CSV table of C-alpha atoms in Angstrom, one decimal:
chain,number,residue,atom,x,y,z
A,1,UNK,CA,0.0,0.0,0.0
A,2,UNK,CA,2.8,2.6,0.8
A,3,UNK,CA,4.7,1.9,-2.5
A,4,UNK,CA,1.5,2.7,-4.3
A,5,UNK,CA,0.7,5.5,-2.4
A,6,UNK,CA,4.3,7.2,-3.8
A,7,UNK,CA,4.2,6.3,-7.1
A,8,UNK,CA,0.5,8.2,-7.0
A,9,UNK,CA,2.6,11.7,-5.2
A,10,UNK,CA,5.5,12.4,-7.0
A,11,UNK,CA,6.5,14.8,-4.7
A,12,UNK,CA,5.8,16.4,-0.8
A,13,UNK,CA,5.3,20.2,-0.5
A,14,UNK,CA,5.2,21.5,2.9
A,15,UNK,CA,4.8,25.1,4.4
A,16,UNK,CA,7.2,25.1,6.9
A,17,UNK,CA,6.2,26.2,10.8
A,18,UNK,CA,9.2,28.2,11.2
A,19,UNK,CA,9.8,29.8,7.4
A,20,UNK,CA,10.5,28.6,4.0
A,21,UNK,CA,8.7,26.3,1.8
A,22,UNK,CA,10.1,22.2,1.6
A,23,UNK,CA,10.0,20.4,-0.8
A,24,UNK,CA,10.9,17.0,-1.3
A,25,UNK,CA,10.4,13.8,-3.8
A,26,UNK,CA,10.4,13.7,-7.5
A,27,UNK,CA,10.0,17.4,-8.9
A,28,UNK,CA,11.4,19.5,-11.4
A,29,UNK,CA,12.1,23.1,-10.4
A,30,UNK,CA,12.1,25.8,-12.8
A,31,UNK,CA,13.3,29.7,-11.9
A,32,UNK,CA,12.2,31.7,-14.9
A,33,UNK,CA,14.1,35.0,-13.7
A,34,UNK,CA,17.4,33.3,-13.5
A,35,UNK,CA,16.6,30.8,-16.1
A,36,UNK,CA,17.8,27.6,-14.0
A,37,UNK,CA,16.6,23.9,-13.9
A,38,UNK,CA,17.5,21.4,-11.5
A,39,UNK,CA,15.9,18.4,-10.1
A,40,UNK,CA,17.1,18.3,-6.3
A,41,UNK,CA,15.9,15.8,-4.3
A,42,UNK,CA,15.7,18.6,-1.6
A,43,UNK,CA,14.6,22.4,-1.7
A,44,UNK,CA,13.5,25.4,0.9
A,45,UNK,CA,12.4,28.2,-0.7
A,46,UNK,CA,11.6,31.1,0.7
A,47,UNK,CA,8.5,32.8,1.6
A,48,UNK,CA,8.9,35.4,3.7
A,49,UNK,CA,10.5,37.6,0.8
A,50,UNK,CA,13.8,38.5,2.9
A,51,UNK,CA,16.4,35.8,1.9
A,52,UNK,CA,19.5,37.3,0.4
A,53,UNK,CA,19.9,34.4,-2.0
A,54,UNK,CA,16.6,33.1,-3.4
A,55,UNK,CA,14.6,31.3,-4.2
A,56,UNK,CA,16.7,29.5,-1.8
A,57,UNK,CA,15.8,30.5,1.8
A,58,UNK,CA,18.9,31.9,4.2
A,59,UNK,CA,17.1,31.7,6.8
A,60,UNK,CA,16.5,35.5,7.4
A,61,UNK,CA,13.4,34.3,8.5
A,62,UNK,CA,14.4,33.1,11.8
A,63,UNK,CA,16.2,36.6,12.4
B,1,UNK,CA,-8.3,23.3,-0.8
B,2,UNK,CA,-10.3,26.0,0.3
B,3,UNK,CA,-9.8,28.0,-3.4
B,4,UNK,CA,-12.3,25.0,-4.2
B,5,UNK,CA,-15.0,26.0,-1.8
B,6,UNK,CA,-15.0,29.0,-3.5
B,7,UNK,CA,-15.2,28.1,-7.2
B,8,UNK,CA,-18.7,28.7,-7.8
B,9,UNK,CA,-18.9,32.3,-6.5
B,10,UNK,CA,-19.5,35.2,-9.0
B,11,UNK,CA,-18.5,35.4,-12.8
B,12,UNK,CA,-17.9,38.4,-14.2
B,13,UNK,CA,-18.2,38.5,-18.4
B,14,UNK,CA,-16.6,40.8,-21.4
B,15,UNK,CA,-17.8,41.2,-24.6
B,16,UNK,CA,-16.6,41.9,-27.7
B,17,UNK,CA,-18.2,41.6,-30.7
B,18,UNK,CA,-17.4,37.6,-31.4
B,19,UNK,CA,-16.8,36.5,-27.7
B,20,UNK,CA,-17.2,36.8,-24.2
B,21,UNK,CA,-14.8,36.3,-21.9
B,22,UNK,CA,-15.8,34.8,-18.5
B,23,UNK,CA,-13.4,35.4,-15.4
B,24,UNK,CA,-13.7,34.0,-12.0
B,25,UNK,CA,-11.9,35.9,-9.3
B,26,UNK,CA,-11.5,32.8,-7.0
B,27,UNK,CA,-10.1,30.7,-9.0
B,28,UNK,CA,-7.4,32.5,-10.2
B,29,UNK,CA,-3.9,31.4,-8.9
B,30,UNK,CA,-2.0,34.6,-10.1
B,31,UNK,CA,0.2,32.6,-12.4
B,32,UNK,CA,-0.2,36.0,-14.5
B,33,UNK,CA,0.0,34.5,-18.2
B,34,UNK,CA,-2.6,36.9,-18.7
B,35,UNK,CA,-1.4,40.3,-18.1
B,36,UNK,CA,2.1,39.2,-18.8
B,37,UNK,CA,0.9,38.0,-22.0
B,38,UNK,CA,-1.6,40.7,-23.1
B,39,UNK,CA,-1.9,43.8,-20.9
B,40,UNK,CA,-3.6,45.5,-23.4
B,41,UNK,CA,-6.5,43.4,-22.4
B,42,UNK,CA,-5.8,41.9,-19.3
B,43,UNK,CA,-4.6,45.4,-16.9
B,44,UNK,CA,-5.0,44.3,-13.3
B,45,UNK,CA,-4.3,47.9,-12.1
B,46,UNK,CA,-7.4,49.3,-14.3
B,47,UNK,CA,-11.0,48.7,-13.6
B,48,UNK,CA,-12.5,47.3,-15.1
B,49,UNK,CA,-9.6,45.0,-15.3
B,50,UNK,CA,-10.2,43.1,-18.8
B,51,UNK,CA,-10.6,45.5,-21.9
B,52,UNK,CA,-12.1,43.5,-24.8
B,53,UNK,CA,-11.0,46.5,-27.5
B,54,UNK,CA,-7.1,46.3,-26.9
B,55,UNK,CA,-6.8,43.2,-29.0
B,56,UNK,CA,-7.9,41.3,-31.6
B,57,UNK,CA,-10.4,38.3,-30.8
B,58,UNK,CA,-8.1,35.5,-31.8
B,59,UNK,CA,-5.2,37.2,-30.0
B,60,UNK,CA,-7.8,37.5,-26.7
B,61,UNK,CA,-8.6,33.7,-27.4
B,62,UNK,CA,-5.0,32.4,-27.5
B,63,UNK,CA,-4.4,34.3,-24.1
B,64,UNK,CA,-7.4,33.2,-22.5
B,65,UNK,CA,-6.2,29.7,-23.3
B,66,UNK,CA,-3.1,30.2,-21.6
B,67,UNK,CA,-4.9,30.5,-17.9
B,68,UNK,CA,-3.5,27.4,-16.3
B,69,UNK,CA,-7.2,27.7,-13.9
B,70,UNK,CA,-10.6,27.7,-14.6
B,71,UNK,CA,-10.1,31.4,-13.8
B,72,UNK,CA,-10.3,33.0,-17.9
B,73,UNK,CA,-12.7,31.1,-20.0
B,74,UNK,CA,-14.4,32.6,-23.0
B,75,UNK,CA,-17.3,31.5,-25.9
B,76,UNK,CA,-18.3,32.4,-28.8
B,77,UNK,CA,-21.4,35.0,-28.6
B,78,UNK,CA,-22.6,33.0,-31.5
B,79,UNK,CA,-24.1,29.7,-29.8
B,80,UNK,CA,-24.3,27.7,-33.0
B,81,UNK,CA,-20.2,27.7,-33.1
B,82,UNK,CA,-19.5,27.1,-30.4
B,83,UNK,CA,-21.2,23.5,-30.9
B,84,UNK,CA,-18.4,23.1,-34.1
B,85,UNK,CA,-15.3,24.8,-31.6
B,86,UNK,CA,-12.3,22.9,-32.5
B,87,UNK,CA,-10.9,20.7,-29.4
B,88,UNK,CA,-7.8,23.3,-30.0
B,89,UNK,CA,-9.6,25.8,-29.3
B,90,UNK,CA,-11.2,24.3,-26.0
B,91,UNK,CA,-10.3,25.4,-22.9
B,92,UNK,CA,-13.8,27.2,-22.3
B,93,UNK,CA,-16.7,25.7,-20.5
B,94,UNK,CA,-15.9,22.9,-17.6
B,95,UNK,CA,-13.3,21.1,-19.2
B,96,UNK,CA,-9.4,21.5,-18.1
B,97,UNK,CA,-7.0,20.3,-20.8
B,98,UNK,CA,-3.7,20.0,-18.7
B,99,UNK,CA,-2.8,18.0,-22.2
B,100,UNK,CA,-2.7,21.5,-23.2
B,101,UNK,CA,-1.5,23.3,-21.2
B,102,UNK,CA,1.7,21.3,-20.9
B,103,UNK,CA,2.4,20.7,-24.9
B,104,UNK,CA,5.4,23.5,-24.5
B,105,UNK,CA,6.9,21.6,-21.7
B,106,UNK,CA,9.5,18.7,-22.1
B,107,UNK,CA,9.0,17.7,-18.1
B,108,UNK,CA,6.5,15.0,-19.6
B,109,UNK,CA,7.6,12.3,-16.9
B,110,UNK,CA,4.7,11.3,-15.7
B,111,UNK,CA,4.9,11.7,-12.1
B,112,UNK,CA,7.6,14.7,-11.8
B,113,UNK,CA,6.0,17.3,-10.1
B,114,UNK,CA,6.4,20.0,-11.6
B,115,UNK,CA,7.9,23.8,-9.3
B,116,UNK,CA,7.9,27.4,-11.3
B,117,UNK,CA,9.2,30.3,-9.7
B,118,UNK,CA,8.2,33.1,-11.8
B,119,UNK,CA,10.2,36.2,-12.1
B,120,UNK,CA,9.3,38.9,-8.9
B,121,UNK,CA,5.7,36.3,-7.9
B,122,UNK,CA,4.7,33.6,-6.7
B,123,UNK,CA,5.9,29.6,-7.2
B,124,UNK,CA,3.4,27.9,-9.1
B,125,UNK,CA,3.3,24.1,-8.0
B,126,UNK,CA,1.8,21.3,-10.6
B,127,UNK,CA,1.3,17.7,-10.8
B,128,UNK,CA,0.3,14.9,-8.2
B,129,UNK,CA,2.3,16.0,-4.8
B,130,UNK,CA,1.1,16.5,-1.1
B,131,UNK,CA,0.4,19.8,0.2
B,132,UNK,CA,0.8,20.4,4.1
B,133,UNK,CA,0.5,23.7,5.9
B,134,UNK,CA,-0.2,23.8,9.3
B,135,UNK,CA,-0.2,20.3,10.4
B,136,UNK,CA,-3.0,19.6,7.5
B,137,UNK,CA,-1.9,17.2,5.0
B,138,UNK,CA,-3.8,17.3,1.8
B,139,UNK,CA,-3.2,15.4,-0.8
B,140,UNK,CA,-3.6,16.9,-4.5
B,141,UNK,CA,-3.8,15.2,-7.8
B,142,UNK,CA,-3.4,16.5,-10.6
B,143,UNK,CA,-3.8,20.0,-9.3
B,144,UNK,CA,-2.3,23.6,-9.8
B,145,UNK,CA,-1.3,25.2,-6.2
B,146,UNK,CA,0.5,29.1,-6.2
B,147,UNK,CA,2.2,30.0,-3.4
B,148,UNK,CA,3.5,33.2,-1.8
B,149,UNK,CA,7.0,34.5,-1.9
B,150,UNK,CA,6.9,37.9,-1.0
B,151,UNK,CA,5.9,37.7,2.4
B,152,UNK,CA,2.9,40.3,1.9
B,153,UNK,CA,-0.2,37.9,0.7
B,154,UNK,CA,-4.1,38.3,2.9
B,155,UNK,CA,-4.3,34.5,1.9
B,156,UNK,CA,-1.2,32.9,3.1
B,157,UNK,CA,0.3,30.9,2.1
B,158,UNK,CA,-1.4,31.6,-1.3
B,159,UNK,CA,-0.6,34.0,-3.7
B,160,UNK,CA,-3.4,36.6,-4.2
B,161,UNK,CA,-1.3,38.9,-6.6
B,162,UNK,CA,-0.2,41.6,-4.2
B,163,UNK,CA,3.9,41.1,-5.0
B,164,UNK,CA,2.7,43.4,-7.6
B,165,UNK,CA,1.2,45.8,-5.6
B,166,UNK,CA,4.6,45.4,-3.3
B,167,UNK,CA,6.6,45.6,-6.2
B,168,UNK,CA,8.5,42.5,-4.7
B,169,UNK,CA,11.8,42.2,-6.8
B,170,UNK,CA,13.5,38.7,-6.2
């Protein structure tokens, strides 16, 4: 039942409680301002509009 | 999701002489393909926001078709053709055509979620994936989420178009 139940989600997408957004699994991420593609199997973006380096969240968040 | 709760809530129409454009406010994600697209038409700083005279129909139509929601939608004003409407031309009406909307796209694997972060908005999210926020875990299939990144949404942790209103750079 559990293997059937990840081929049916590719990936998880999670608001985190303390900032950014996770997300993990199979997923393609595209960033059309810097024209990038990857396929991590890992991300946290961020939400909270502060991060010096984003997408990517630097955790300004917490500060 | 609770965009869905709202789905049937009021339509607003524009005309032009051949069609009529149909837009519902709640389920717009604010991918933007509209006004990024066609801003002679689709303004959201004017009111009323959609302006049927600053493009041609088939221009208006190929837009409209863009709307990754059930958000833009149009007809033709003449009934009788829209019973001949080429499946091409189909995104009007109740049917979604993620077929469609994904025929640009080489991330065809079937189960690869798909993540765009558009330029100074939100992250659009696409594909069969599990959403949690809050300690809810909800899972979505085949469905279109847009999420906030510039801190300053009313619907966290939704995107309700105010980045632009922010001007939120990235």
């Amino acid at each position: 039942m559990e293997e059937d139940k990840e081929n049916k989600f590719g990936a998880d997408v999670e608001v985190t409680d303390w900032g950014p957004l996770k997300i993990t699994g199979d997923f393609r991420i595209k960033d059309l301002k810097r024209d990038t593609e990857d396929s991590p199997a890992e991300i946290l973006l961020c939400l909270c509009g502060k991060s010096g380096i984003k997408p990517l969240c630097d955790e300004s968040c917490k500060k | 999701m609770e965009r869905e709760d709202k789905k049937y809530s009021s339509e607003r129409k524009y005309r032009n002489k051949d069609i009529t454009v149909y837009w519902k406010p709640s389920a717009c994600v604010h991918a933007s393909y509209c006004y990024r697209e066609l801003i002679e038409v689709f303004d959201p700083g004017r009111r009323p926001w959609v302006d049927m005279s600053g493009s041609t129909t088939s221009r208006i139509i190929e837009v409209v078709n863009m709307c990754p929601t059930e958000a833009l939608s149009w007809k033709w004003n003449d009934d009788e053709k829209n019973k001949n409407i080429e499946i091409d031309q189909l995104n009007h009406v109740k049917f979604r055509r993620p077929e469609l909307m994904n025929i640009n796209e080489s991330d065809q694997e079937e189960n690869t979620v798909s993540v765009k972060i558009l330029a100074n908005g939100p992250i659009i999210i696409r594909g069969n994936f599990t959403f949690s926020y809050q300690g809810i875990k909800k899972e979505i299939y085949g469905g279109l989420i847009s999420i906030c990144r510039c801190g300053a949404s009313d619907h966290m942790p939704f995107c309700d178009g105010r980045h632009r209103k922010i001007d939120f750079i990235d």
